[in-house]
């Protein structure tokens, strides 16, 4: 039973209900309020805290490694690849202008791509690819993105790696702090966030969309925005979005860690960075794609052992460490690499399928969806 007080405040009809308080939901609320501060907005989040990928990722502030962008160009064409880069590059600029550096631990320290000795990459080929992509990206980033960095390899101490390319414009941030800063910002602007509320279904009746939850109450709004990324199929079974579990570990502090930055390996299937003097490593989903196509949020022996092997054999050979943290999160991936930003039916919008790039993508997507919803 709902009291009259509750009904006229917390459960009162809204202008907009957003499902999901990850980066997509929060940046959308951020820009919706910026466009129209009077909008009544409620975010419904199934977790006690945001419980998707936004607080469980690796915190790379990146717009693509050399091989990732070349593979994207092959798959989606030059224009679409560049469009994605531009959204990510501008998204990183938005993050930096919206928040203080020290509040979200963002550092544009540069990143690297590692090339394994087993695969025969020729330095000359990589050099011409660097030149090609630098030219292509220049109108967007205005600077030189990639540089060959083989000379740096010996000081990093990696094994089984024979080439290194530096991305001068990449960095990392603290994903927990960014989510919290966004939450604080939108709440201060009047957005209501209700946690531990899982949306089970929704229905359009007349001018309002009614949302059924795991609680006795229902909520309604003039418009609905679905920002549940990897969980999208549970609410919208026909969408091209599959859950993809990503597993991560963090080591104990490493004495005299010889490198700093973000690192990509095998087209981004493996990724690692320093977190102070510890190493955060994730990926290896490519060795068990079927098992990792899941909503489950636990970790598995197969992937965790593969990650530890990679640490011992390639990243930290001869170094002593233990594992301090292990976790997993759910990404939303599809056949299409472009995110899905759409008005599905009148008044019902979605902003999902971040394809593992949501840190940088979501500020611009949030702004775009806010424009669509207030048009
Ligand atoms: C291990 C891992 C590492 C990653 N590393 C990086 C990285 O370094 N850089 C990068 O750019 N990206 C990375 N990503 C991807 C990035 O984290 C995501 O693209 C981004 O967080 C997606 O944000 P989102 O808001 O769309 O989704 P999410 O953060 O998943 O938010 C969706 C929210 O919806 C909620 N929800 C779901 N269903 C319901 C429902 N029915 N009712 C109410 N609430 C619901 C969830 O609890 C969740 O909080 C990584 C992802 C993983 C898993």
GROMACS .gro file of C-alpha atoms and ligand atoms in nm:
model
  428
    1UNK     CA    1   0.000   0.000   0.000
    2UNK     CA    2   0.131   0.343  -0.094
    3UNK     CA    3   0.057   0.649   0.123
    4UNK     CA    4  -0.078   0.971  -0.018
    5UNK     CA    5   0.251   1.140   0.080
    6UNK     CA    6   0.459   0.884  -0.107
    7UNK     CA    7   0.229   0.897  -0.406
    8UNK     CA    8   0.254   1.275  -0.431
    9UNK     CA    9   0.635   1.284  -0.398
   10UNK     CA   10   0.859   0.981  -0.459
   11UNK     CA   11   0.611   0.798  -0.685
   12UNK     CA   12   0.457   1.104  -0.853
   13UNK     CA   13   0.437   1.093  -1.235
   14UNK     CA   14   0.764   1.204  -1.396
   15UNK     CA   15   0.860   1.367  -1.722
   16UNK     CA   16   1.128   1.103  -1.777
   17UNK     CA   17   1.216   0.770  -1.619
   18UNK     CA   18   1.565   0.640  -1.692
   19UNK     CA   19   1.636   0.272  -1.630
   20UNK     CA   20   1.997   0.213  -1.521
   21UNK     CA   21   2.241   0.437  -1.333
   22UNK     CA   22   2.558   0.346  -1.521
   23UNK     CA   23   2.750   0.604  -1.725
   24UNK     CA   24   2.484   0.606  -2.003
   25UNK     CA   25   2.193   0.675  -1.767
   26UNK     CA   26   2.389   0.930  -1.564
   27UNK     CA   27   2.530   1.127  -1.859
   28UNK     CA   28   2.182   1.129  -2.016
   29UNK     CA   29   2.036   1.272  -1.694
   30UNK     CA   30   2.326   1.520  -1.680
   31UNK     CA   31   2.247   1.660  -2.027
   32UNK     CA   32   1.867   1.636  -1.995
   33UNK     CA   33   1.884   1.857  -1.685
   34UNK     CA   34   2.129   2.089  -1.858
   35UNK     CA   35   1.883   2.132  -2.147
   36UNK     CA   36   1.582   2.176  -1.923
   37UNK     CA   37   1.642   2.209  -1.546
   38UNK     CA   38   1.268   2.182  -1.480
   39UNK     CA   39   1.237   1.825  -1.607
   40UNK     CA   40   1.121   1.579  -1.341
   41UNK     CA   41   1.353   1.281  -1.381
   42UNK     CA   42   1.377   0.957  -1.185
   43UNK     CA   43   1.647   0.697  -1.240
   44UNK     CA   44   1.564   0.339  -1.142
   45UNK     CA   45   1.864   0.118  -1.063
   46UNK     CA   46   1.837  -0.250  -0.979
   47UNK     CA   47   2.153  -0.256  -0.766
   48UNK     CA   48   2.214  -0.098  -0.427
   49UNK     CA   49   2.484   0.090  -0.617
   50UNK     CA   50   2.520   0.103  -0.999
   51UNK     CA   51   2.570  -0.266  -1.078
   52UNK     CA   52   2.660  -0.299  -1.445
   53UNK     CA   53   2.991  -0.231  -1.618
   54UNK     CA   54   3.044   0.129  -1.510
   55UNK     CA   55   3.180   0.045  -1.164
   56UNK     CA   56   3.341  -0.284  -1.270
   57UNK     CA   57   3.557  -0.186  -1.569
   58UNK     CA   58   3.927  -0.112  -1.616
   59UNK     CA   59   3.900   0.267  -1.628
   60UNK     CA   60   4.073   0.315  -1.965
   61UNK     CA   61   4.011   0.662  -2.105
   62UNK     CA   62   4.076   0.556  -2.462
   63UNK     CA   63   3.955   0.595  -2.817
   64UNK     CA   64   4.122   0.294  -2.981
   65UNK     CA   65   4.452   0.118  -3.037
   66UNK     CA   66   4.609   0.102  -3.384
   67UNK     CA   67   4.498  -0.255  -3.462
   68UNK     CA   68   4.151  -0.193  -3.315
   69UNK     CA   69   4.093   0.107  -3.543
   70UNK     CA   70   4.229  -0.072  -3.849
   71UNK     CA   71   4.001  -0.371  -3.776
   72UNK     CA   72   3.706  -0.132  -3.727
   73UNK     CA   73   3.783   0.036  -4.058
   74UNK     CA   74   3.777  -0.303  -4.233
   75UNK     CA   75   3.448  -0.397  -4.070
   76UNK     CA   76   3.249  -0.073  -4.066
   77UNK     CA   77   3.420   0.148  -4.326
   78UNK     CA   78   3.639   0.455  -4.278
   79UNK     CA   79   3.361   0.705  -4.206
   80UNK     CA   80   3.196   0.500  -3.932
   81UNK     CA   81   3.531   0.419  -3.772
   82UNK     CA   82   3.617   0.791  -3.764
   83UNK     CA   83   3.273   0.880  -3.629
   84UNK     CA   84   3.328   0.639  -3.338
   85UNK     CA   85   3.676   0.781  -3.272
   86UNK     CA   86   3.539   1.135  -3.272
   87UNK     CA   87   3.263   1.049  -3.024
   88UNK     CA   88   3.514   0.884  -2.793
   89UNK     CA   89   3.774   1.161  -2.826
   90UNK     CA   90   3.519   1.435  -2.759
   91UNK     CA   91   3.368   1.226  -2.478
   92UNK     CA   92   3.705   1.224  -2.300
   93UNK     CA   93   3.725   1.603  -2.340
   94UNK     CA   94   3.376   1.634  -2.185
   95UNK     CA   95   3.475   1.422  -1.884
   96UNK     CA   96   3.778   1.643  -1.827
   97UNK     CA   97   3.582   1.964  -1.851
   98UNK     CA   98   3.292   1.842  -1.632
   99UNK     CA   99   3.500   1.724  -1.334
  100UNK     CA  100   3.816   1.815  -1.148
  101UNK     CA  101   4.108   1.595  -1.238
  102UNK     CA  102   4.178   1.500  -0.878
  103UNK     CA  103   3.813   1.410  -0.805
  104UNK     CA  104   3.810   1.131  -1.064
  105UNK     CA  105   4.185   1.050  -1.078
  106UNK     CA  106   4.197   1.109  -1.452
  107UNK     CA  107   4.545   1.116  -1.602
  108UNK     CA  108   4.615   1.133  -1.974
  109UNK     CA  109   4.945   0.951  -1.929
  110UNK     CA  110   4.953   0.781  -2.269
  111UNK     CA  111   4.894   0.420  -2.363
  112UNK     CA  112   5.061   0.142  -2.560
  113UNK     CA  113   4.981  -0.150  -2.784
  114UNK     CA  114   5.195  -0.463  -2.750
  115UNK     CA  115   5.272  -0.693  -3.041
  116UNK     CA  116   5.356  -1.056  -2.958
  117UNK     CA  117   5.677  -1.211  -3.089
  118UNK     CA  118   5.484  -1.520  -3.211
  119UNK     CA  119   5.295  -1.309  -3.463
  120UNK     CA  120   5.511  -1.170  -3.737
  121UNK     CA  121   5.459  -0.798  -3.740
  122UNK     CA  122   5.715  -0.609  -3.944
  123UNK     CA  123   5.834  -0.276  -3.807
  124UNK     CA  124   5.806  -0.121  -4.157
  125UNK     CA  125   5.442  -0.231  -4.188
  126UNK     CA  126   5.358  -0.090  -3.847
  127UNK     CA  127   5.536   0.235  -3.937
  128UNK     CA  128   5.327   0.280  -4.250
  129UNK     CA  129   5.007   0.199  -4.057
  130UNK     CA  130   5.105   0.459  -3.796
  131UNK     CA  131   5.155   0.721  -4.067
  132UNK     CA  132   4.826   0.626  -4.235
  133UNK     CA  133   4.615   0.645  -3.919
  134UNK     CA  134   4.785   0.959  -3.785
  135UNK     CA  135   4.688   1.140  -4.106
  136UNK     CA  136   4.333   1.008  -4.093
  137UNK     CA  137   4.285   1.106  -3.728
  138UNK     CA  138   4.453   1.448  -3.748
  139UNK     CA  139   4.137   1.648  -3.834
  140UNK     CA  140   3.973   1.506  -3.519
  141UNK     CA  141   4.254   1.504  -3.263
  142UNK     CA  142   4.475   1.782  -3.409
  143UNK     CA  143   4.788   1.604  -3.289
  144UNK     CA  144   5.002   1.304  -3.366
  145UNK     CA  145   4.824   1.005  -3.211
  146UNK     CA  146   5.060   0.708  -3.252
  147UNK     CA  147   5.437   0.677  -3.239
  148UNK     CA  148   5.659   0.370  -3.269
  149UNK     CA  149   5.802   0.292  -2.926
  150UNK     CA  150   6.018  -0.017  -2.975
  151UNK     CA  151   6.309   0.165  -2.809
  152UNK     CA  152   6.113   0.176  -2.483
  153UNK     CA  153   6.061  -0.202  -2.475
  154UNK     CA  154   6.378  -0.302  -2.283
  155UNK     CA  155   6.305  -0.066  -1.993
  156UNK     CA  156   5.948  -0.205  -1.951
  157UNK     CA  157   6.075  -0.562  -1.895
  158UNK     CA  158   5.802  -0.744  -2.092
  159UNK     CA  159   5.871  -1.089  -2.237
  160UNK     CA  160   5.753  -1.233  -2.572
  161UNK     CA  161   5.685  -0.887  -2.714
  162UNK     CA  162   5.875  -0.746  -3.009
  163UNK     CA  163   5.696  -0.421  -3.095
  164UNK     CA  164   5.536  -0.140  -2.900
  165UNK     CA  165   5.327   0.150  -3.029
  166UNK     CA  166   5.247   0.448  -2.810
  167UNK     CA  167   4.913   0.629  -2.819
  168UNK     CA  168   4.998   0.977  -2.696
  169UNK     CA  169   4.635   1.075  -2.631
  170UNK     CA  170   4.517   0.794  -2.408
  171UNK     CA  171   4.487   0.776  -2.029
  172UNK     CA  172   4.302   0.631  -1.735
  173UNK     CA  173   4.065   0.732  -1.460
  174UNK     CA  174   3.897   0.597  -1.146
  175UNK     CA  175   3.564   0.452  -1.258
  176UNK     CA  176   3.415   0.441  -0.907
  177UNK     CA  177   3.497   0.806  -0.850
  178UNK     CA  178   3.358   0.910  -1.190
  179UNK     CA  179   3.029   0.723  -1.129
  180UNK     CA  180   3.000   0.877  -0.784
  181UNK     CA  181   3.078   1.227  -0.913
  182UNK     CA  182   2.813   1.191  -1.185
  183UNK     CA  183   2.559   1.060  -0.933
  184UNK     CA  184   2.626   1.352  -0.698
  185UNK     CA  185   2.599   1.598  -0.986
  186UNK     CA  186   2.264   1.472  -1.115
  187UNK     CA  187   2.117   1.437  -0.766
  188UNK     CA  188   2.222   1.794  -0.686
  189UNK     CA  189   2.040   1.905  -1.001
  190UNK     CA  190   1.718   1.745  -0.871
  191UNK     CA  191   1.722   1.399  -1.032
  192UNK     CA  192   1.571   1.132  -0.805
  193UNK     CA  193   1.768   0.806  -0.799
  194UNK     CA  194   1.588   0.502  -0.657
  195UNK     CA  195   1.816   0.205  -0.592
  196UNK     CA  196   1.730  -0.165  -0.553
  197UNK     CA  197   1.444  -0.117  -0.801
  198UNK     CA  198   1.451  -0.361  -1.089
  199UNK     CA  199   1.226  -0.280  -1.382
  200UNK     CA  200   1.043  -0.594  -1.489
  201UNK     CA  201   0.834  -0.454  -1.775
  202UNK     CA  202   0.686  -0.134  -1.918
  203UNK     CA  203   0.372  -0.041  -2.104
  204UNK     CA  204   0.254   0.266  -2.291
  205UNK     CA  205  -0.104   0.367  -2.207
  206UNK     CA  206  -0.225   0.701  -2.339
  207UNK     CA  207   0.027   0.976  -2.277
  208UNK     CA  208   0.220   0.788  -2.007
  209UNK     CA  209   0.455   0.492  -1.992
  210UNK     CA  210   0.399   0.277  -1.685
  211UNK     CA  211   0.684   0.080  -1.540
  212UNK     CA  212   0.641  -0.236  -1.331
  213UNK     CA  213   0.918  -0.314  -1.083
  214UNK     CA  214   1.017  -0.580  -0.829
  215UNK     CA  215   0.825  -0.372  -0.571
  216UNK     CA  216   0.451  -0.326  -0.522
  217UNK     CA  217   0.446   0.028  -0.663
  218UNK     CA  218   0.437   0.124  -1.030
  219UNK     CA  219   0.583   0.445  -1.170
  220UNK     CA  220   0.486   0.644  -1.475
  221UNK     CA  221   0.641   0.908  -1.696
  222UNK     CA  222   0.582   1.086  -2.026
  223UNK     CA  223   0.902   0.934  -2.164
  224UNK     CA  224   1.115   0.630  -2.085
  225UNK     CA  225   1.489   0.593  -2.149
  226UNK     CA  226   1.643   0.246  -2.127
  227UNK     CA  227   2.014   0.254  -2.036
  228UNK     CA  228   2.076  -0.104  -1.926
  229UNK     CA  229   2.347  -0.190  -2.180
  230UNK     CA  230   2.436  -0.561  -2.145
  231UNK     CA  231   2.101  -0.636  -1.981
  232UNK     CA  232   1.898  -0.488  -2.268
  233UNK     CA  233   1.765  -0.820  -2.402
  234UNK     CA  234   1.587  -0.885  -2.072
  235UNK     CA  235   1.362  -0.585  -2.141
  236UNK     CA  236   1.387  -0.568  -2.521
  237UNK     CA  237   1.437  -0.925  -2.651
  238UNK     CA  238   1.464  -0.824  -3.018
  239UNK     CA  239   1.764  -0.591  -2.983
  240UNK     CA  240   2.107  -0.683  -3.120
  241UNK     CA  241   2.276  -0.668  -2.777
  242UNK     CA  242   2.432  -0.968  -2.605
  243UNK     CA  243   2.576  -0.976  -2.253
  244UNK     CA  244   2.954  -1.022  -2.250
  245UNK     CA  245   3.122  -1.090  -1.919
  246UNK     CA  246   3.458  -0.920  -1.871
  247UNK     CA  247   3.687  -1.052  -1.596
  248UNK     CA  248   3.953  -0.852  -1.419
  249UNK     CA  249   4.218  -0.895  -1.149
  250UNK     CA  250   4.440  -0.657  -0.952
  251UNK     CA  251   4.778  -0.759  -0.813
  252UNK     CA  252   4.945  -0.668  -0.485
  253UNK     CA  253   5.186  -0.369  -0.507
  254UNK     CA  254   5.484  -0.446  -0.733
  255UNK     CA  255   5.829  -0.329  -0.624
  256UNK     CA  256   5.971  -0.082  -0.877
  257UNK     CA  257   5.701  -0.134  -1.140
  258UNK     CA  258   5.895  -0.028  -1.452
  259UNK     CA  259   5.608   0.118  -1.657
  260UNK     CA  260   5.302   0.339  -1.635
  261UNK     CA  261   4.996   0.380  -1.858
  262UNK     CA  262   4.734   0.174  -2.035
  263UNK     CA  263   4.824  -0.129  -2.246
  264UNK     CA  264   4.636  -0.321  -2.516
  265UNK     CA  265   4.725  -0.665  -2.650
  266UNK     CA  266   4.566  -0.880  -2.923
  267UNK     CA  267   4.323  -0.618  -3.057
  268UNK     CA  268   4.220  -0.528  -2.704
  269UNK     CA  269   4.121  -0.879  -2.592
  270UNK     CA  270   4.382  -0.832  -2.316
  271UNK     CA  271   4.427  -0.498  -2.143
  272UNK     CA  272   4.624  -0.381  -1.841
  273UNK     CA  273   4.726  -0.063  -1.663
  274UNK     CA  274   4.900   0.042  -1.349
  275UNK     CA  275   4.684   0.137  -1.054
  276UNK     CA  276   4.945   0.316  -0.845
  277UNK     CA  277   5.210   0.045  -0.811
  278UNK     CA  278   4.964  -0.241  -0.865
  279UNK     CA  279   4.865  -0.397  -1.198
  280UNK     CA  280   4.502  -0.418  -1.314
  281UNK     CA  281   4.465  -0.678  -1.588
  282UNK     CA  282   4.150  -0.787  -1.770
  283UNK     CA  283   4.028  -0.974  -2.073
  284UNK     CA  284   4.099  -1.318  -2.221
  285UNK     CA  285   3.729  -1.348  -2.311
  286UNK     CA  286   3.845  -1.469  -2.654
  287UNK     CA  287   3.948  -1.807  -2.509
  288UNK     CA  288   3.593  -1.887  -2.390
  289UNK     CA  289   3.352  -1.671  -2.588
  290UNK     CA  290   3.048  -1.896  -2.534
  291UNK     CA  291   3.092  -1.927  -2.158
  292UNK     CA  292   3.150  -1.552  -2.130
  293UNK     CA  293   2.827  -1.469  -2.315
  294UNK     CA  294   2.643  -1.460  -1.985
  295UNK     CA  295   2.470  -1.234  -1.733
  296UNK     CA  296   2.655  -1.413  -1.448
  297UNK     CA  297   2.884  -1.183  -1.252
  298UNK     CA  298   3.124  -1.432  -1.098
  299UNK     CA  299   3.478  -1.515  -1.205
  300UNK     CA  300   3.597  -1.846  -1.354
  301UNK     CA  301   3.912  -2.054  -1.312
  302UNK     CA  302   3.970  -2.075  -1.689
  303UNK     CA  303   3.991  -1.699  -1.744
  304UNK     CA  304   4.159  -1.610  -1.416
  305UNK     CA  305   4.433  -1.870  -1.471
  306UNK     CA  306   4.488  -1.740  -1.824
  307UNK     CA  307   4.523  -1.385  -1.688
  308UNK     CA  308   4.770  -1.498  -1.420
  309UNK     CA  309   4.973  -1.689  -1.680
  310UNK     CA  310   4.989  -1.372  -1.892
  311UNK     CA  311   5.109  -1.177  -1.587
  312UNK     CA  312   5.381  -1.430  -1.507
  313UNK     CA  313   5.500  -1.493  -1.862
  314UNK     CA  314   5.461  -1.155  -2.034
  315UNK     CA  315   5.391  -0.857  -1.810
  316UNK     CA  316   5.574  -0.925  -1.483
  317UNK     CA  317   5.825  -1.203  -1.554
  318UNK     CA  318   6.036  -1.279  -1.247
  319UNK     CA  319   5.839  -1.039  -1.022
  320UNK     CA  320   5.670  -1.151  -0.702
  321UNK     CA  321   5.304  -1.072  -0.651
  322UNK     CA  322   4.975  -1.201  -0.516
  323UNK     CA  323   4.626  -1.124  -0.642
  324UNK     CA  324   4.438  -0.870  -0.428
  325UNK     CA  325   4.111  -0.844  -0.626
  326UNK     CA  326   3.917  -1.046  -0.880
  327UNK     CA  327   3.582  -0.941  -1.026
  328UNK     CA  328   3.369  -0.938  -1.339
  329UNK     CA  329   3.123  -0.703  -1.508
  330UNK     CA  330   2.871  -0.724  -1.791
  331UNK     CA  331   2.932  -0.546  -2.121
  332UNK     CA  332   2.673  -0.508  -2.397
  333UNK     CA  333   2.801  -0.610  -2.740
  334UNK     CA  334   2.632  -0.661  -3.077
  335UNK     CA  335   2.698  -0.752  -3.438
  336UNK     CA  336   2.713  -0.377  -3.498
  337UNK     CA  337   2.992  -0.188  -3.323
  338UNK     CA  338   2.798   0.139  -3.324
  339UNK     CA  339   2.604   0.205  -3.002
  340UNK     CA  340   2.226   0.179  -3.027
  341UNK     CA  341   2.064   0.516  -2.973
  342UNK     CA  342   1.705   0.513  -3.086
  343UNK     CA  343   1.346   0.610  -3.027
  344UNK     CA  344   1.201   0.257  -3.034
  345UNK     CA  345   0.839   0.371  -3.028
  346UNK     CA  346   0.683   0.709  -2.944
  347UNK     CA  347   0.819   0.817  -2.605
  348UNK     CA  348   1.037   0.507  -2.552
  349UNK     CA  349   1.411   0.553  -2.612
  350UNK     CA  350   1.718   0.338  -2.565
  351UNK     CA  351   2.089   0.411  -2.531
  352UNK     CA  352   2.264   0.073  -2.513
  353UNK     CA  353   2.532  -0.150  -2.676
  354UNK     CA  354   2.848   0.028  -2.565
  355UNK     CA  355   3.065  -0.255  -2.702
  356UNK     CA  356   3.319  -0.222  -2.421
  357UNK     CA  357   3.391   0.149  -2.488
  358UNK     CA  358   3.140   0.321  -2.262
  359UNK     CA  359   3.376   0.535  -2.054
  360UNK     CA  360   3.457   0.762  -2.347
  361UNK     CA  361   3.139   0.714  -2.552
  362UNK     CA  362   2.866   0.792  -2.300
  363UNK     CA  363   2.911   1.171  -2.253
  364UNK     CA  364   2.838   1.242  -2.622
  365UNK     CA  365   2.566   0.977  -2.637
  366UNK     CA  366   2.402   1.127  -2.328
  367UNK     CA  367   2.406   1.467  -2.496
  368UNK     CA  368   2.261   1.325  -2.820
  369UNK     CA  369   1.980   1.140  -2.644
  370UNK     CA  370   1.898   1.451  -2.439
  371UNK     CA  371   1.861   1.645  -2.767
  372UNK     CA  372   1.636   1.373  -2.913
  373UNK     CA  373   1.415   1.359  -2.603
  374UNK     CA  374   1.370   1.734  -2.571
  375UNK     CA  375   1.326   1.807  -2.942
  376LIG     C1  376   3.563  -0.585  -1.709
  376LIG     C2  377   3.526  -0.465  -1.792
  376LIG     C3  378   3.627  -0.376  -1.830
  376LIG     C4  379   3.595  -0.262  -1.908
  376LIG     N1  380   3.692  -0.172  -1.932
  376LIG     C5  381   3.660  -0.057  -1.996
  376LIG     C6  382   3.754   0.046  -2.012
  376LIG     O1  383   3.865   0.034  -1.963
  376LIG     N2  384   3.719   0.157  -2.083
  376LIG     C7  385   3.593   0.170  -2.138
  376LIG     O2  386   3.565   0.269  -2.207
  376LIG     N3  387   3.500   0.076  -2.118
  376LIG     C8  388   3.529  -0.035  -2.048
  376LIG     N4  389   3.433  -0.129  -2.025
  376LIG     C9  390   3.298  -0.103  -2.076
  376LIG    C10  391   3.228   0.007  -1.996
  376LIG     O3  392   3.242  -0.015  -1.860
  376LIG    C11  393   3.082   0.009  -2.038
  376LIG     O4  394   3.074   0.029  -2.177
  376LIG    C12  395   3.002   0.118  -1.969
  376LIG     O5  396   3.021   0.116  -1.831
  376LIG    C13  397   2.856   0.100  -2.003
  376LIG     O6  398   2.780   0.193  -1.931
  376LIG     P1  399   2.622   0.177  -1.931
  376LIG     O7  400   2.569   0.281  -1.844
  376LIG     O8  401   2.575   0.169  -2.071
  376LIG     O9  402   2.597   0.032  -1.871
  376LIG     P2  403   2.612  -0.020  -1.721
  376LIG    O10  404   2.721   0.046  -1.650
  376LIG    O11  405   2.614  -0.169  -1.730
  376LIG    O12  406   2.478   0.030  -1.654
  376LIG    C14  407   2.355  -0.034  -1.671
  376LIG    C15  408   2.284  -0.024  -1.537
  376LIG    O13  409   2.150  -0.071  -1.552
  376LIG    C16  410   2.115  -0.144  -1.438
  376LIG     N5  411   2.005  -0.232  -1.477
  376LIG    C17  412   2.009  -0.335  -1.563
  376LIG     N6  413   1.886  -0.388  -1.579
  376LIG    C18  414   1.803  -0.317  -1.501
  376LIG    C19  415   1.663  -0.322  -1.475
  376LIG     N7  416   1.585  -0.412  -1.535
  376LIG     N8  417   1.609  -0.234  -1.388
  376LIG    C20  418   1.688  -0.140  -1.328
  376LIG     N9  419   1.821  -0.130  -1.349
  376LIG    C21  420   1.877  -0.216  -1.436
  376LIG    C22  421   2.242  -0.216  -1.400
  376LIG    O14  422   2.242  -0.257  -1.265
  376LIG    C23  423   2.350  -0.112  -1.430
  376LIG    O15  424   2.382  -0.034  -1.319
  376LIG    C24  425   3.461  -0.242  -1.950
  376LIG    C25  426   3.361  -0.331  -1.911
  376LIG    C26  427   3.393  -0.442  -1.833
  376LIG    C27  428   3.283  -0.535  -1.790
   0.00000   0.00000   0.00000
